[in-house]
Coordinates of C-alpha atoms in Angstrom, one line a residue:
M4 CA -30.7 -43.7 23.5
T5 CA -32.3 -40.4 24.6
T6 CA -32.3 -37.7 21.9
I7 CA -31.8 -34.1 23.2
Q8 CA -34.3 -31.8 21.6
H9 CA -33.0 -28.3 20.8
T10 CA -35.8 -25.8 20.4
P11 CA -35.0 -23.6 17.4
T12 CA -34.9 -19.8 17.6
T13 CA -33.2 -17.0 15.7
A14 CA -29.7 -15.8 16.5
G15 CA -31.2 -12.3 17.2
H16 CA -33.6 -13.7 19.8
L17 CA -30.9 -15.8 21.3
I18 CA -28.7 -12.7 21.7
V19 CA -31.5 -11.2 23.8
A20 CA -32.0 -14.4 25.9
T21 CA -28.3 -14.4 26.6
L22 CA -28.4 -10.8 27.8
V23 CA -31.3 -11.7 30.1
S24 CA -29.3 -14.6 31.5
H25 CA -26.5 -12.2 32.4
G26 CA -28.8 -10.0 34.4
V27 CA -29.2 -7.2 31.9
Q28 CA -32.2 -5.0 32.9
R29 CA -32.1 -2.2 30.4
A30 CA -30.8 -1.6 26.8
Y31 CA -30.4 1.9 25.4
I32 CA -31.1 1.9 21.7
V33 CA -31.6 3.9 18.5
P34 CA -33.4 1.5 16.2
G35 CA -32.1 0.5 12.8
E36 CA -33.3 -1.9 10.1
S37 CA -30.0 -3.7 10.4
Y38 CA -30.8 -5.4 13.6
L39 CA -34.6 -5.8 13.5
D40 CA -34.5 -9.4 14.7
V41 CA -32.8 -8.3 17.9
L42 CA -35.5 -5.6 18.4
D43 CA -38.1 -8.3 17.9
G44 CA -36.4 -10.4 20.5
L45 CA -36.6 -7.5 22.9
H46 CA -40.3 -7.2 22.4
D47 CA -41.3 -10.0 24.8
S48 CA -38.2 -9.9 27.0
P49 CA -38.0 -8.6 30.6
I50 CA -35.3 -6.1 29.4
D51 CA -36.5 -2.5 29.3
T52 CA -35.9 -1.1 25.9
V53 CA -35.1 2.6 26.2
V54 CA -35.5 4.3 22.9
C55 CA -33.1 7.3 22.7
R56 CA -33.0 10.3 20.3
H57 CA -29.3 10.1 19.3
E58 CA -26.8 7.3 19.3
G59 CA -24.4 9.5 21.3
G60 CA -27.0 9.8 24.0
A61 CA -27.7 6.1 23.9
A62 CA -24.0 5.2 24.3
Y63 CA -23.6 7.7 27.1
M64 CA -26.6 6.2 28.9
A65 CA -25.2 2.7 28.6
E66 CA -21.8 3.9 29.8
A67 CA -23.4 5.5 32.8
D68 CA -25.4 2.3 33.4
G69 CA -22.1 0.4 33.5
K70 CA -20.7 2.7 36.1
M71 CA -23.7 2.1 38.4
N72 CA -24.0 -1.7 38.1
P73 CA -21.9 -4.9 38.5
R74 CA -22.4 -5.7 34.8
P75 CA -21.8 -3.9 31.5
G76 CA -24.2 -1.3 30.2
I77 CA -25.8 -2.2 26.9
A78 CA -26.3 0.1 23.8
M79 CA -27.6 -0.9 20.4
V80 CA -27.2 1.2 17.2
T81 CA -27.3 0.7 13.5
R82 CA -24.4 0.6 11.0
G83 CA -22.4 3.4 9.5
P84 CA -23.7 6.8 10.8
G85 CA -25.3 5.2 13.9
A86 CA -22.0 3.5 14.8
A87 CA -20.1 6.8 14.2
N88 CA -22.4 8.7 16.5
A89 CA -22.0 6.1 19.3
H90 CA -18.2 6.3 19.2
V91 CA -18.1 9.1 21.8
G92 CA -19.6 6.8 24.4
L93 CA -17.0 4.2 23.6
H94 CA -14.2 6.6 24.2
T95 CA -15.7 7.6 27.5
A96 CA -16.0 4.0 28.5
W97 CA -12.4 3.3 27.4
Q98 CA -10.8 6.2 29.3
D99 CA -13.1 5.7 32.3
S100 CA -12.6 1.9 32.5
T101 CA -16.3 1.3 32.3
P102 CA -17.8 -2.0 31.3
M103 CA -20.0 -1.6 28.3
V104 CA -21.1 -3.6 25.3
L105 CA -22.2 -1.8 22.1
F106 CA -24.1 -3.9 19.6
V107 CA -24.0 -2.6 16.0
G108 CA -26.2 -3.8 13.2
L109 CA -24.2 -4.5 10.1
I110 CA -24.8 -5.0 6.3
P111 CA -25.7 -8.5 5.2
F112 CA -22.7 -10.9 5.2
E113 CA -22.9 -11.4 1.4
H114 CA -22.7 -7.6 0.8
R115 CA -19.4 -7.2 2.6
E116 CA -16.5 -5.4 1.0
K117 CA -18.7 -4.1 -1.9
E118 CA -19.2 -0.6 -0.4
A119 CA -22.8 -1.4 0.3
F120 CA -25.1 1.2 1.9
Q121 CA -23.7 2.3 5.2
E122 CA -20.9 -0.2 5.1
F123 CA -17.9 0.3 7.4
D124 CA -15.2 -1.9 9.0
P125 CA -16.0 -2.2 12.7
K126 CA -12.5 -3.5 13.5
A127 CA -10.8 -0.6 11.7
W128 CA -13.1 2.0 13.4
F129 CA -13.1 0.6 16.9
G130 CA -10.0 -1.5 17.1
T131 CA -8.0 1.0 19.0
G132 CA -10.8 2.2 21.3
A133 CA -12.4 -1.0 22.5
K134 CA -11.2 -4.0 24.4
R135 CA -12.6 -6.4 21.8
V136 CA -14.4 -6.0 18.5
M137 CA -16.3 -9.2 17.6
I138 CA -18.3 -9.9 14.5
L139 CA -21.1 -12.6 14.6
D140 CA -20.3 -14.4 11.3
H141 CA -21.7 -17.7 12.5
A142 CA -25.3 -17.7 13.7
E143 CA -24.9 -20.7 15.9
R144 CA -22.3 -18.9 18.0
A145 CA -24.7 -16.0 18.9
S146 CA -24.9 -16.9 22.6
E147 CA -21.2 -17.7 22.9
V148 CA -20.3 -14.3 21.4
V149 CA -22.5 -12.4 23.7
A150 CA -21.2 -14.3 26.8
E151 CA -17.6 -13.6 25.6
A152 CA -18.4 -9.9 25.1
M153 CA -19.9 -9.6 28.6
F154 CA -16.8 -11.4 30.0
A155 CA -14.3 -9.2 28.1
A156 CA -16.0 -6.0 29.2
M157 CA -15.7 -7.0 32.9
S158 CA -12.4 -8.9 33.0
G159 CA -9.1 -7.2 33.9
R160 CA -9.4 -3.5 33.5
P161 CA -13.1 -3.0 32.5
G162 CA -13.9 -1.3 29.3
P163 CA -16.0 -1.3 26.1
V164 CA -16.6 -4.2 23.7
V165 CA -18.2 -3.9 20.3
V166 CA -20.3 -6.7 18.8
G167 CA -21.2 -6.5 15.1
L168 CA -24.4 -8.1 14.0
P169 CA -24.8 -8.8 10.2
E170 CA -28.4 -8.3 9.2
D171 CA -28.8 -11.7 7.6
I172 CA -26.9 -13.7 10.1
I173 CA -29.1 -12.7 13.1
K174 CA -32.2 -13.9 11.3
R175 CA -31.0 -17.5 10.9
Q176 CA -32.5 -20.3 12.9
V177 CA -30.2 -21.8 15.6
P178 CA -30.6 -24.1 18.6
S179 CA -31.8 -22.1 21.7
D180 CA -29.1 -23.4 24.0
L181 CA -27.6 -20.6 26.2
H182 CA -23.8 -20.3 26.7
P183 CA -23.1 -20.2 30.4
R184 CA -21.6 -17.1 32.0
I185 CA -17.8 -16.9 32.0
P186 CA -16.5 -16.2 35.5
V187 CA -14.4 -13.0 35.9
A188 CA -11.2 -13.4 38.0
S189 CA -10.9 -10.9 40.9
G190 CA -7.3 -11.5 42.0
G191 CA -6.3 -10.8 45.6
M192 CA -3.4 -10.1 47.9
T193 CA -0.6 -12.7 48.0
V194 CA 1.4 -13.4 51.1
T195 CA 4.2 -11.3 49.6
D196 CA 1.7 -8.4 48.9
W197 CA 0.4 -8.6 52.4
K198 CA 3.8 -8.4 54.0
A199 CA 4.9 -5.6 51.7
L200 CA 1.9 -3.4 52.4
N201 CA 1.8 -4.2 56.1
G202 CA 5.4 -3.3 56.4
A203 CA 5.0 -0.1 54.4
L204 CA 2.1 1.0 56.6
H205 CA 3.9 0.3 59.8
G206 CA 6.9 2.4 58.6
S207 CA 4.8 5.3 57.3
E208 CA 4.0 8.5 59.2
K209 CA 1.8 10.1 56.5
P210 CA 0.2 7.4 54.4
L211 CA -2.5 8.4 51.9
F212 CA -5.0 6.2 50.1
I213 CA -6.4 7.4 46.8
F214 CA -9.5 5.6 45.5
G215 CA -11.1 5.7 42.1
G216 CA -12.5 3.7 39.2
N217 CA -15.8 1.9 38.6
D218 CA -14.9 -1.5 39.8
W219 CA -16.1 -1.2 43.4
T220 CA -19.1 -2.6 45.1
A221 CA -21.2 -0.7 47.7
E222 CA -20.3 -3.3 50.3
A223 CA -16.6 -3.0 49.6
A224 CA -16.8 0.8 49.7
Q225 CA -18.5 0.7 53.1
E226 CA -15.9 -1.8 54.5
F227 CA -13.1 0.3 53.2
T228 CA -14.5 3.4 54.8
T229 CA -15.0 1.7 58.2
W230 CA -11.4 0.4 58.2
L231 CA -10.0 3.8 57.3
E232 CA -11.9 5.5 60.1
E233 CA -10.9 2.8 62.7
H234 CA -7.2 3.5 61.9
D235 CA -7.5 7.3 61.5
L236 CA -6.2 7.0 57.9
P237 CA -6.9 9.5 55.1
A238 CA -8.3 8.9 51.6
A239 CA -8.6 11.2 48.6
A240 CA -10.8 10.8 45.6
E241 CA -9.6 10.4 42.0
W242 CA -10.9 13.2 39.8
R243 CA -14.7 12.8 39.3
C244 CA -14.8 9.6 41.4
E245 CA -16.1 11.0 44.7
G246 CA -18.5 9.0 46.9
T247 CA -16.6 5.7 47.5
V248 CA -15.5 7.1 50.8
P249 CA -18.4 9.3 51.9
F250 CA -18.2 13.1 51.7
T251 CA -19.0 13.2 55.5
S252 CA -16.4 10.6 56.5
P253 CA -13.7 11.9 58.9
S254 CA -11.2 10.0 56.6
Y255 CA -12.2 11.8 53.4
V256 CA -9.8 14.5 52.6
G257 CA -11.1 15.7 49.2
P258 CA -10.7 15.2 45.5
I259 CA -7.4 15.2 43.6
G260 CA -7.7 16.3 40.0
Y261 CA -8.1 19.4 37.8
G262 CA -9.1 22.5 39.8
R263 CA -8.2 20.9 43.2
P264 CA -7.5 23.2 46.1
K265 CA -3.9 23.7 47.0
P266 CA -4.0 21.8 50.3
T267 CA -5.2 18.7 48.5
Y268 CA -2.6 19.2 45.8
D269 CA 0.1 19.4 48.5
L270 CA -0.9 16.0 49.8
L271 CA 1.0 14.4 47.0
E272 CA 4.2 16.1 47.9
E273 CA 3.8 15.7 51.7
T274 CA 2.8 12.0 52.0
D275 CA 5.5 9.4 52.4
L276 CA 3.3 6.4 51.2
L277 CA 0.7 6.3 48.5
I278 CA -1.8 3.5 48.0
F279 CA -3.9 3.7 44.9
V280 CA -7.0 1.5 45.0
G281 CA -9.0 0.9 41.8
T282 CA -7.0 3.5 39.8
V283 CA -3.5 4.5 38.9
P284 CA -1.6 7.8 39.1
G285 CA -2.4 9.1 35.6
D286 CA -1.9 12.6 34.1
V287 CA -4.9 14.2 35.8
I288 CA -3.9 13.2 39.3
T289 CA -0.2 14.1 38.7
D290 CA -0.9 17.4 36.9
G291 CA 0.2 16.2 33.4
F292 CA 2.6 13.5 34.7
A293 CA 4.7 16.3 36.2
I294 CA 4.4 15.7 40.0
R295 CA 5.9 12.2 40.0
Q296 CA 8.9 12.8 37.7
N297 CA 11.3 13.1 40.6
W298 CA 9.5 11.1 43.2
E299 CA 11.2 8.5 45.3
K300 CA 8.0 7.9 47.3
K301 CA 6.9 4.4 48.0
N302 CA 3.7 3.6 46.3
F303 CA 1.3 0.7 45.9
L304 CA -1.1 0.3 42.9
V305 CA -4.0 -1.9 43.5
T306 CA -5.6 -2.8 40.2
I307 CA -6.6 -5.9 38.3
D308 CA -5.0 -4.6 35.1
P309 CA -1.5 -6.2 34.9
S310 CA -0.5 -3.8 32.1
L311 CA -0.9 -0.7 34.4
R312 CA -2.0 1.4 31.5
G313 CA -2.2 5.1 32.3
R314 CA 0.3 5.2 35.1
S315 CA 3.0 7.8 35.5
G316 CA 6.4 7.4 37.2
P317 CA 7.9 4.5 39.0
V318 CA 5.9 1.8 40.8
S319 CA 7.1 0.3 44.1
H320 CA 4.6 -2.6 44.2
Q321 CA 1.5 -3.7 42.3
I322 CA -1.3 -5.8 43.9
V323 CA -3.3 -7.5 41.2
A324 CA -6.8 -7.3 42.6
K325 CA -10.2 -5.8 42.2
P326 CA -11.0 -3.3 45.0
E327 CA -13.6 -5.7 46.5
V328 CA -11.1 -8.5 47.1
F329 CA -8.3 -6.2 48.1
V330 CA -10.6 -4.6 50.8
R331 CA -11.6 -8.1 51.9
D332 CA -8.0 -8.8 52.7
L333 CA -7.1 -5.3 53.9
V334 CA -9.7 -5.2 56.7
R335 CA -8.0 -8.2 58.3
M336 CA -4.8 -6.3 58.7
E337 CA -4.1 -5.3 62.3
L338 CA -2.3 -2.0 62.6
P339 CA -1.5 0.3 65.4
V340 CA -3.2 3.7 65.3
K341 CA -0.4 6.2 65.3
D342 CA -0.6 9.7 66.6
S343 CA 1.1 10.9 63.4
W344 CA -1.8 9.3 61.4
R345 CA -4.4 10.9 63.5
E346 CA -2.8 14.4 63.3
W347 CA -2.2 14.0 59.6
T348 CA -5.8 12.9 58.8
T349 CA -7.4 15.5 61.1
R350 CA -5.4 18.3 59.6
M351 CA -6.3 17.4 56.0
R352 CA -9.9 16.7 56.9
A353 CA -10.2 20.1 58.3
E354 CA -8.9 21.6 55.0
Q355 CA -11.5 19.6 53.1
E356 CA -14.3 20.8 55.5
R357 CA -13.2 24.4 54.9
F358 CA -13.1 23.8 51.2
A359 CA -16.6 22.2 51.1
A360 CA -18.3 24.6 53.6
L361 CA -21.4 26.0 51.9
P362 CA -21.5 29.7 50.9
D363 CA -24.2 32.0 52.3
A364 CA -27.6 30.8 51.3
T365 CA -29.1 34.3 51.5
P366 CA -29.8 35.6 48.0
G367 CA -28.0 38.8 47.1
D368 CA -28.8 41.7 44.8
G369 CA -28.3 41.4 41.1
Q370 CA -27.7 38.4 38.8
A371 CA -28.4 34.8 39.8
R372 CA -25.5 33.0 41.5
M373 CA -24.6 29.4 41.4
S374 CA -23.3 29.7 45.0
T375 CA -26.8 30.6 46.2
L376 CA -28.4 27.7 44.4
M377 CA -25.9 25.2 45.8
A378 CA -26.3 26.6 49.3
Q379 CA -30.1 26.3 49.0
L380 CA -30.0 22.8 47.3
V381 CA -27.5 20.8 49.4
P382 CA -29.4 21.0 52.7
T383 CA -32.5 19.5 51.0
L384 CA -30.6 16.4 49.6
P385 CA -31.1 13.0 51.1
R386 CA -28.0 11.0 52.0
D387 CA -28.2 8.8 48.9
A388 CA -28.5 11.7 46.4
M389 CA -26.6 11.3 43.1
V390 CA -25.0 13.9 40.9
T391 CA -24.2 13.6 37.2
F392 CA -22.3 15.9 34.9
G393 CA -20.1 16.0 31.8
A394 CA -17.2 18.4 31.3
G395 CA -16.6 22.1 31.9
E396 CA -16.0 24.6 34.7
H397 CA -19.6 24.1 35.9
T398 CA -18.6 20.7 37.2
N399 CA -16.5 22.3 39.9
W400 CA -19.6 23.2 41.9
A401 CA -20.4 19.5 42.2
H402 CA -16.8 18.6 43.2
R403 CA -16.8 21.2 45.9
Y404 CA -20.2 21.1 47.5
F405 CA -22.3 18.1 46.4
P406 CA -22.4 15.5 49.3
T407 CA -21.5 12.2 47.7
N408 CA -22.1 9.7 50.4
S409 CA -22.3 6.3 48.7
Y410 CA -20.9 4.3 45.8
A411 CA -21.9 5.2 43.2
S412 CA -23.2 8.7 43.8
M413 CA -21.1 10.7 41.3
I414 CA -21.6 9.7 37.7
S415 CA -19.4 11.7 35.3
A416 CA -17.1 11.6 32.3
R417 CA -13.4 11.6 33.3
N418 CA -12.4 11.8 29.7
G419 CA -13.6 15.3 29.5
S420 CA -16.5 14.5 27.2
M421 CA -19.2 17.1 26.8
G422 CA -22.8 16.2 26.3
Y423 CA -22.8 13.6 29.1
S424 CA -24.8 15.3 31.7
I425 CA -28.4 14.8 30.4
P426 CA -28.0 11.2 29.2
S427 CA -26.3 10.1 32.4
A428 CA -29.0 11.8 34.5
V429 CA -31.7 9.9 32.6
A430 CA -29.8 6.6 33.0
A431 CA -29.3 7.3 36.7
S432 CA -32.9 8.2 37.3
L433 CA -34.2 5.1 35.5
D434 CA -31.7 2.8 37.4
S435 CA -32.5 4.3 40.8
P436 CA -36.0 5.8 40.6
G437 CA -36.3 6.3 44.3
R438 CA -33.1 8.5 44.6
R439 CA -32.7 12.2 44.1
V440 CA -30.7 12.6 40.9
V441 CA -29.2 16.0 40.2
S442 CA -27.4 16.9 37.0
I443 CA -25.3 20.1 36.7
A444 CA -24.8 21.1 33.1
G445 CA -23.1 24.0 31.3
D446 CA -25.0 25.8 28.6
G447 CA -22.5 24.6 25.9
E448 CA -22.6 21.0 27.1
F449 CA -26.4 20.9 27.6
L450 CA -27.3 21.5 24.0
M451 CA -25.0 18.6 22.8
N452 CA -27.5 16.0 24.1
G453 CA -30.4 18.1 25.5
Q454 CA -32.7 16.2 23.1
E455 CA -32.6 13.3 25.5
L456 CA -35.1 15.2 27.7
A457 CA -37.6 13.6 25.4
T458 CA -36.3 10.2 26.6
A459 CA -36.6 11.3 30.2
A460 CA -40.2 12.3 29.6
Q461 CA -41.1 9.1 27.7
Y462 CA -39.8 6.7 30.4
G463 CA -40.6 8.7 33.5
A464 CA -37.0 9.8 34.5
T465 CA -37.2 12.6 37.1
P466 CA -33.8 14.2 37.5
L467 CA -33.3 17.8 38.6
I468 CA -31.3 19.5 35.9
I469 CA -29.4 22.7 36.6
V470 CA -28.2 24.5 33.5
M471 CA -25.5 27.0 34.5
D472 CA -25.7 29.5 31.6
N473 CA -22.7 31.8 31.3
Q474 CA -23.0 32.1 27.5
E475 CA -19.7 30.6 26.6
Y476 CA -17.5 27.6 26.5
G477 CA -16.0 28.5 29.9
T478 CA -13.1 26.0 30.2
I479 CA -11.8 26.9 26.8
R480 CA -12.2 30.6 27.5
T481 CA -10.1 30.1 30.7
H482 CA -7.3 28.5 28.7
Q483 CA -7.6 31.1 26.0
E484 CA -7.3 34.0 28.5
R485 CA -4.1 32.3 29.8
D486 CA -2.4 31.7 26.5
Y487 CA -3.9 34.4 24.3
P488 CA -5.0 37.2 26.7
H489 CA -7.7 39.7 25.6
R490 CA -8.2 37.8 22.3
I491 CA -11.5 36.0 22.8
S492 CA -12.2 33.8 19.8
G493 CA -14.6 30.9 19.2
T494 CA -15.9 30.5 22.7
Q495 CA -18.9 32.8 22.9
L496 CA -22.5 31.5 22.7
K497 CA -26.1 32.8 22.3
N498 CA -28.5 30.5 23.9
P499 CA -32.3 29.8 23.7
D500 CA -34.6 29.7 26.7
F501 CA -33.8 26.2 28.1
A502 CA -36.7 26.4 30.5
L503 CA -39.1 26.7 27.6
M504 CA -37.3 23.8 26.0
A505 CA -37.8 21.7 29.1
T506 CA -41.5 22.5 29.2
A507 CA -41.8 21.6 25.5
F508 CA -40.4 18.2 26.2
G509 CA -42.9 17.6 29.0
G510 CA -41.0 18.5 32.0
F511 CA -40.9 21.5 34.4
G512 CA -38.8 24.5 33.4
I513 CA -38.0 27.8 35.1
R514 CA -35.7 30.5 34.0
V515 CA -33.8 32.4 36.8
E516 CA -32.0 35.7 36.1
N517 CA -32.1 37.3 39.6
D518 CA -30.5 35.9 42.7
V519 CA -33.5 36.7 44.8
D520 CA -35.6 34.3 42.7
V521 CA -33.3 31.3 43.3
P522 CA -35.0 29.8 46.4
A523 CA -38.5 29.9 45.0
A524 CA -37.3 28.4 41.7
L525 CA -35.6 25.5 43.5
Q526 CA -38.7 24.9 45.6
A527 CA -40.9 24.8 42.5
A528 CA -38.6 22.5 40.7
L529 CA -38.4 20.0 43.5
A530 CA -42.2 20.1 43.9
A531 CA -42.6 19.2 40.2
I532 CA -40.3 16.2 40.7
D533 CA -41.8 15.0 44.0
H534 CA -45.5 15.7 43.3
E535 CA -45.9 15.7 39.6
R536 CA -43.3 13.0 38.9
R537 CA -41.6 14.7 36.0
F538 CA -38.1 16.0 35.4
A539 CA -37.4 19.6 36.3
L540 CA -34.9 22.1 34.8
I541 CA -33.6 25.3 36.3
H542 CA -32.1 27.6 33.7
L543 CA -29.7 29.8 35.8
I544 CA -28.4 32.9 34.0
V545 CA -25.0 33.7 35.7
E546 CA -22.1 36.1 35.0
Q547 CA -19.6 34.9 32.5
R548 CA -16.5 34.5 34.6
V549 CA -18.1 33.0 37.7
K550 CA -16.1 30.1 39.2
A551 CA -16.5 27.7 42.1
Y552 CA -12.8 28.1 43.0

């Protein structure tokens, strides 16, 4: 009889080996003594270990990584305070349906429930904001738990998973056998689905597709766009999800979300058939669930999540499928091209083109203007340029003008989380080093995770960062002016010189106060990126109440 030999290893090293077998290329970490054996496993692995300066930054980077790749983003932090700091990234992943796995070092197993140093209950902390919270209490199950976590993050509606790693358990010797990957079901259109959607499209005069979510592939996005264009059908983007249908496509009719232009807003009232692909009509799309309250419009929701969390109003038909397999079936559907479709799409596309038309690029007198910077920047961008941002009124400049022409080219936080811009820009630049990555940050948001410029410098990330400095929390000020006019409170800021900060971190920084200096500043920043291979930051001092629309 042949005896099978199991080479021993530690549970911590086996965790790393399992991540490698799942195609993980990068882990964003803040180190801690609670998971030293995993760090030791990373030492000789092909996984790039990106050491971050704050757990919130690491979690944001992992969340952004999950948006850009067909696998979960990976973050690793220590117990107690480290886990608390990372919670903001988990909330972003939960609300944005982003696959992510957060590994948290824990106190030794034998110290549990004794209020040991930095002890906390992971299931109590994360149980309502993660798809699964798993604790590795048995060392021999290390590979199985990791495989299960990767599966849980990707299956159904994607989202975050937390894996707790007791300090003593991960040091134990275990067999080195790897648990196989667990396949993720993709669903698909049934015959009933096909007939229902085909019939609805045939009977519609003004259909509208709305795309969103992070569960697409680049190939599916391209096939979807081609099919829409062939049939003269329109598609709008969920808030902060632009790029699946290219900015330049004749079928793209604009973003639907906060700050949308009125013609795009009116789409929801005028259309007679809605097909949501990869997303659902939540509160942002429907203006706080208000638009759909009295709807009797036929609608299809294409999502792999059978619970339909986040929807508003009645649902005519759900197709349980990921976008990739839905598009695979959709493109086989033969439909007549109606004159009403062509007229409807052409009219709405014209509205989008008017909305996105660049302002005058000629600098004016006086204070620097974001409109001048965008008008100067956009013509320089290659077709595969990416934009990242967090939350605030500064994001509207990206929504309106940035040419998102591929999936995924807009990496943002749809949960309204501030501090996301710099970490996501670092992650995007590391993931796609050959692409132009632009991050638009507000002054309030920038300082929440601006320290991750150190991470950019350490690992060679080269984003262009535009800090739009209006010396206030602008979005809150806008709401304040509406509800408490002429009573400004708690929204004003005094800022440092962000350009000097960028230089101190090893990048290029330039401060721009006058509009006439914008073109030269942009040229110098791009030269620093392209010729010196370092990140660049433009600190743009603008008027307080300036808005994109």
